[in-house]
Amino acid sequence: MLKDKKILIGITGGIAAYKVCEIIRECVRRDAIVKVVMTEHAKEFITPLTMQTLSRNVVFSDMFSLIKDYDIAHISLAEFADLAVLVPATANVIGKIASGIADDLLTTVFMATKAPVLICPAMNVNMYSNPVVQQNMTKLSDLGYLFVDPGYGELACQTTGKGRLAEIPEIMEAMETALTDKDLCGEHILITAGPTQEPFDPVRFISNHSSGKMGYALAAMAKRRGAQVTLISGPSSLPPPSGAEFIPVLTALDMRDAVMSNLNKATVVIKAAAVADYRPITVSPSKIKKGADSLIMELVRNPDIIAEIGKEKGNRLLVGFAMESENLIENAREKLEKKNMDMIVANDLTQEGAGFQTDTNIIKILYRNGRLEELPIMNKKDVANHILDRIRALKAEEH
Ligand code: CTP
C-alpha cells in the first residue's frame, strides 16, 4: 500500500510528461508523500508549478541552486525515497543511467538512491526497438532496476507501435508491487472468479450477479506479494491483473476443464467464482422464438468443481467461498467439511456492504479445526490481503 510511503518521481523530457500529473494525483489520493525532480528538458513539456501544486511539495531541478534550509539536494532526495520512479523515461536518460552518467540533478539523485527504481519508458517506436536502447534496458534490468514496459498503440509522433507510456493503472500497480513484501514467493495460487454463463440459445444464458471483484482483488494482491498467479475467470468487465496468467472461460464445464488442467502447478486453490449449479440440458443452435404463454426449461447439474479438487487435493491448500442468505455458519461449515476444504470464507448476502458487485465485504472465516474468525467491513483488497495472511499462516503451520 502506498499510504505514508515516500515516492520520488523523476520526470524527463518526453511528451508523455503530461501524464505524470495523473500519476502524482493518484499517489496523493493513496496518501503517499511525493517529491518531484525534473530535468531541464522536462520543463519544456510541463511546468514545475503544476508538479508542485499536485505533489504539494517543492519541485527540484537545479543541481546548484541556493536553497533556504541548507541541505544537499541530491543526497537528501535520494535518501528521502522509499521508491524512485522515472516517468516518462526517455532513451537518453536510460542510456545515461545504464552508463553511470550523472550530469544533472535527476541523474545524480537516481545514482545516489538506494531505493528501488522503477523505470517507465516512453519514446518513438524506432527508438524503443533500437538495439542500443534494448541493451541498456536489459543491463539495468539485470542490475535490479524495475521496468513497466511501454504499451502498443498510437504515438505522439503519429506512428503506431510499441513505445507509448504504459497505462496509469499499470504503473500504479507496479509501484504498489515494488513496495510490497514478497511473502508469498514460491507459492502458485490458482484463483477462480466471476460468474459462469450457461447458454440455452445463441443469444441467451443463465448466470448470476457476480462481478469478479473479490477474485480479481485476490489475484492482484497475491501477485503483489510475489506469488505466481493463475486467474480463471468467468465473464467480468474487470481488467485482468498485470503479471497474472489469465484464462477466460464461459461455462461451468469450461471452468472445470481449465481448473483441472492447471491444478498440478498450484500450491493453493481459491475458488471465489460463483459457479452456476445447473445448466440448460440442451442448447438450441438457433434463437428460441416466443410461442406459448409459458416455457419450461430442463436443467442439469453442473459438476461441483471444488468438490472434485477436494478429492485429489494432495498437499494443496483449498479455500472456498460460501455466500448465503440464511444459516450462514451452519451452511458454510457443512460445505467446508463435505468438499474437503481447508478454510471457507463465508458472507451473508443480505448484509449491506457484503456480497456481489460491492467494493466491500464482511466475511467470516471458518477453519477445519472448528475455529471461526469474524471480521469487520473492509474493502475487497484488504479482505483479499487478510485471506492471504491466513493462507500463509496455515502453510506455515504445515511446516
Ligand atoms: N463451487 C464449485 N462448483 C460448483 C458450485 C460451487 O466449485 N458447481 C464452489 C464455489 O466456487 C465456492 C463453493 O463451491 O467456493 C461454495 O459455493 P456455493 O455456491 O456457496 O455452494 P454450493 O455448494 O453450490 O451450494 P448451494 O448453491 O446449494 O448453496
Coordinates of C-alpha atoms in Angstrom, one line a residue, residues 164-342:
R164 CA 3.7 4.8 -25.6
L165 CA 3.8 5.1 -21.8
A166 CA 2.1 2.2 -20.0
E167 CA -1.4 2.9 -18.8
I168 CA -1.6 4.7 -15.4
P169 CA -3.2 1.8 -13.5
E170 CA -0.4 -0.5 -14.7
I171 CA 2.2 2.0 -13.4
M172 CA 0.4 2.4 -10.1
E173 CA 0.2 -1.4 -9.7
A174 CA 3.9 -1.7 -10.4
M175 CA 4.6 0.9 -7.7
E176 CA 2.4 -0.9 -5.2
T177 CA 4.2 -4.2 -6.1
A178 CA 7.6 -2.7 -5.7
L179 CA 6.7 -1.6 -2.2
T180 CA 5.1 -4.9 -1.1
D181 CA 6.9 -7.6 0.8
K182 CA 7.2 -10.8 -1.3
D183 CA 5.9 -13.1 1.5
L184 CA 4.1 -15.4 -0.9
C185 CA 7.1 -16.0 -3.1
G186 CA 7.3 -19.7 -4.0
E187 CA 3.5 -20.2 -3.9
H188 CA 1.5 -20.7 -7.1
I189 CA -2.1 -19.6 -6.4
L190 CA -4.9 -20.7 -8.7
I191 CA -7.9 -18.4 -8.3
T192 CA -11.3 -18.7 -9.9
A193 CA -13.5 -15.6 -10.2
G194 CA -16.7 -14.2 -11.6
P195 CA -19.9 -15.9 -12.6
T196 CA -20.3 -18.6 -15.2
Q197 CA -22.7 -18.3 -18.1
E198 CA -24.8 -21.2 -19.1
P199 CA -26.3 -20.7 -22.6
F200 CA -29.6 -22.1 -23.9
D201 CA -29.5 -20.4 -27.3
P202 CA -27.0 -18.2 -29.2
V203 CA -28.3 -15.0 -27.5
R204 CA -29.3 -16.0 -24.0
F205 CA -27.9 -17.6 -20.9
I206 CA -28.4 -18.3 -17.2
S207 CA -26.0 -16.6 -14.9
N208 CA -25.7 -14.6 -11.6
H209 CA -24.7 -11.2 -10.4
S210 CA -21.1 -12.0 -9.5
S211 CA -18.8 -9.1 -10.6
G212 CA -15.5 -10.9 -10.1
K213 CA -14.3 -8.2 -7.8
M214 CA -13.3 -10.5 -4.9
G215 CA -11.4 -13.0 -7.0
Y216 CA -9.7 -10.3 -9.0
A217 CA -8.6 -8.5 -5.8
L218 CA -7.2 -11.8 -4.5
A219 CA -5.3 -12.3 -7.8
A220 CA -3.9 -8.7 -7.7
M221 CA -2.8 -8.9 -4.0
A222 CA -1.3 -12.4 -4.4
K223 CA 0.7 -11.1 -7.4
R224 CA 1.9 -8.1 -5.5
R225 CA 3.0 -10.4 -2.7
G226 CA 5.2 -12.4 -5.0
A227 CA 3.1 -15.4 -5.7
Q228 CA 2.7 -16.8 -9.2
V229 CA -1.0 -16.4 -10.0
T230 CA -3.3 -18.2 -12.5
L231 CA -6.7 -16.5 -12.7
I232 CA -9.5 -18.5 -14.3
S233 CA -12.4 -16.1 -14.7
G234 CA -15.9 -16.2 -16.0
P235 CA -17.2 -13.1 -17.8
S236 CA -16.2 -9.9 -16.0
S237 CA -15.8 -6.3 -17.0
L238 CA -12.6 -6.0 -14.9
P239 CA -9.2 -5.8 -16.4
P240 CA -7.1 -8.9 -15.7
P241 CA -4.3 -8.1 -13.1
S242 CA -1.0 -7.5 -14.7
G243 CA 1.5 -10.3 -14.5
A244 CA -1.1 -13.0 -13.7
E245 CA -1.7 -15.9 -16.1
F246 CA -5.3 -15.2 -17.2
I247 CA -7.6 -17.9 -18.5
P248 CA -11.1 -16.6 -19.5
V249 CA -13.9 -19.1 -19.5
L250 CA -17.7 -19.0 -20.0
T251 CA -19.4 -22.0 -18.6
A252 CA -19.0 -24.2 -15.5
L253 CA -17.8 -27.0 -17.7
D254 CA -15.1 -24.8 -19.3
M255 CA -14.1 -23.6 -15.8
R256 CA -13.8 -27.2 -14.6
D257 CA -11.6 -28.2 -17.5
A258 CA -9.4 -25.1 -17.1
V259 CA -9.1 -25.7 -13.3
M260 CA -8.3 -29.4 -13.6
S261 CA -5.7 -28.9 -16.3
N262 CA -3.9 -26.2 -14.3
L263 CA -4.2 -27.9 -10.9
N264 CA -0.8 -29.6 -11.0
K265 CA 1.2 -26.4 -10.7
A266 CA -0.9 -24.9 -7.9
T267 CA 0.1 -25.0 -4.3
V268 CA -3.0 -23.1 -3.2
V269 CA -6.5 -23.0 -4.8
I270 CA -9.0 -20.3 -4.0
K271 CA -12.5 -20.8 -5.5
A272 CA -14.1 -17.4 -5.4
A273 CA -16.2 -18.0 -8.6
A274 CA -19.9 -18.1 -8.4
V275 CA -20.4 -21.2 -10.4
A276 CA -23.9 -21.9 -11.8
D277 CA -25.1 -25.1 -10.2
Y278 CA -27.2 -26.1 -13.2
R279 CA -27.1 -25.6 -17.0
P280 CA -29.8 -26.0 -19.6
I281 CA -29.9 -29.6 -20.8
T282 CA -29.9 -28.6 -24.4
V283 CA -28.5 -25.5 -26.2
S284 CA -30.6 -24.5 -29.2
P285 CA -28.4 -23.8 -32.2
S286 CA -30.8 -21.0 -33.3
K287 CA -32.6 -18.3 -31.3
I288 CA -35.6 -19.7 -29.4
K289 CA -38.7 -17.8 -30.7
K290 CA -41.5 -16.9 -28.4
G291 CA -44.6 -19.1 -28.6
A292 CA -46.8 -20.4 -25.8
D293 CA -47.5 -18.3 -22.6
S294 CA -45.2 -20.3 -20.5
L295 CA -41.9 -22.1 -21.2
I296 CA -40.4 -24.9 -19.2
M297 CA -36.7 -25.4 -19.4
E298 CA -35.0 -28.5 -18.2
L299 CA -31.7 -28.0 -16.3
V300 CA -29.0 -30.5 -15.4
R301 CA -26.5 -30.3 -12.5
N302 CA -23.0 -28.9 -13.3
P303 CA -20.0 -30.6 -11.8
D304 CA -19.0 -29.3 -8.4
I305 CA -15.5 -28.1 -9.2
I306 CA -14.2 -27.5 -5.7
A307 CA -15.5 -30.9 -4.6
E308 CA -13.6 -32.5 -7.4
I309 CA -10.4 -30.7 -6.3
G310 CA -11.1 -31.7 -2.7
K311 CA -11.0 -35.4 -3.8
E312 CA -7.5 -35.0 -5.3
K313 CA -6.1 -32.1 -3.4
G314 CA -2.8 -33.6 -2.2
N315 CA -0.8 -31.1 -0.3
R316 CA -2.6 -28.2 -1.8
L317 CA -4.4 -25.7 0.4
L318 CA -8.0 -25.4 -0.7
V319 CA -10.1 -22.3 0.1
G320 CA -13.7 -22.0 -0.8
F321 CA -16.4 -19.3 -0.5
A322 CA -19.9 -19.5 0.7
M323 CA -22.4 -16.8 0.0
E324 CA -25.6 -17.4 2.0
S325 CA -28.9 -15.7 2.7
E326 CA -29.7 -17.8 5.8
N327 CA -27.9 -20.1 8.3
L328 CA -24.5 -18.7 7.3
I329 CA -22.3 -20.6 9.7
E330 CA -24.1 -24.0 9.5
N331 CA -24.2 -24.0 5.7
A332 CA -20.6 -22.8 5.4
R333 CA -19.3 -25.4 7.9
E334 CA -21.2 -28.2 6.0
K335 CA -19.6 -27.1 2.7
L336 CA -16.1 -26.9 4.3
E337 CA -16.4 -30.5 5.5
K338 CA -18.2 -32.0 2.6
K339 CA -15.9 -30.6 0.0
N340 CA -12.7 -31.2 1.9
M341 CA -11.6 -27.5 2.1
D342 CA -9.0 -26.2 4.5

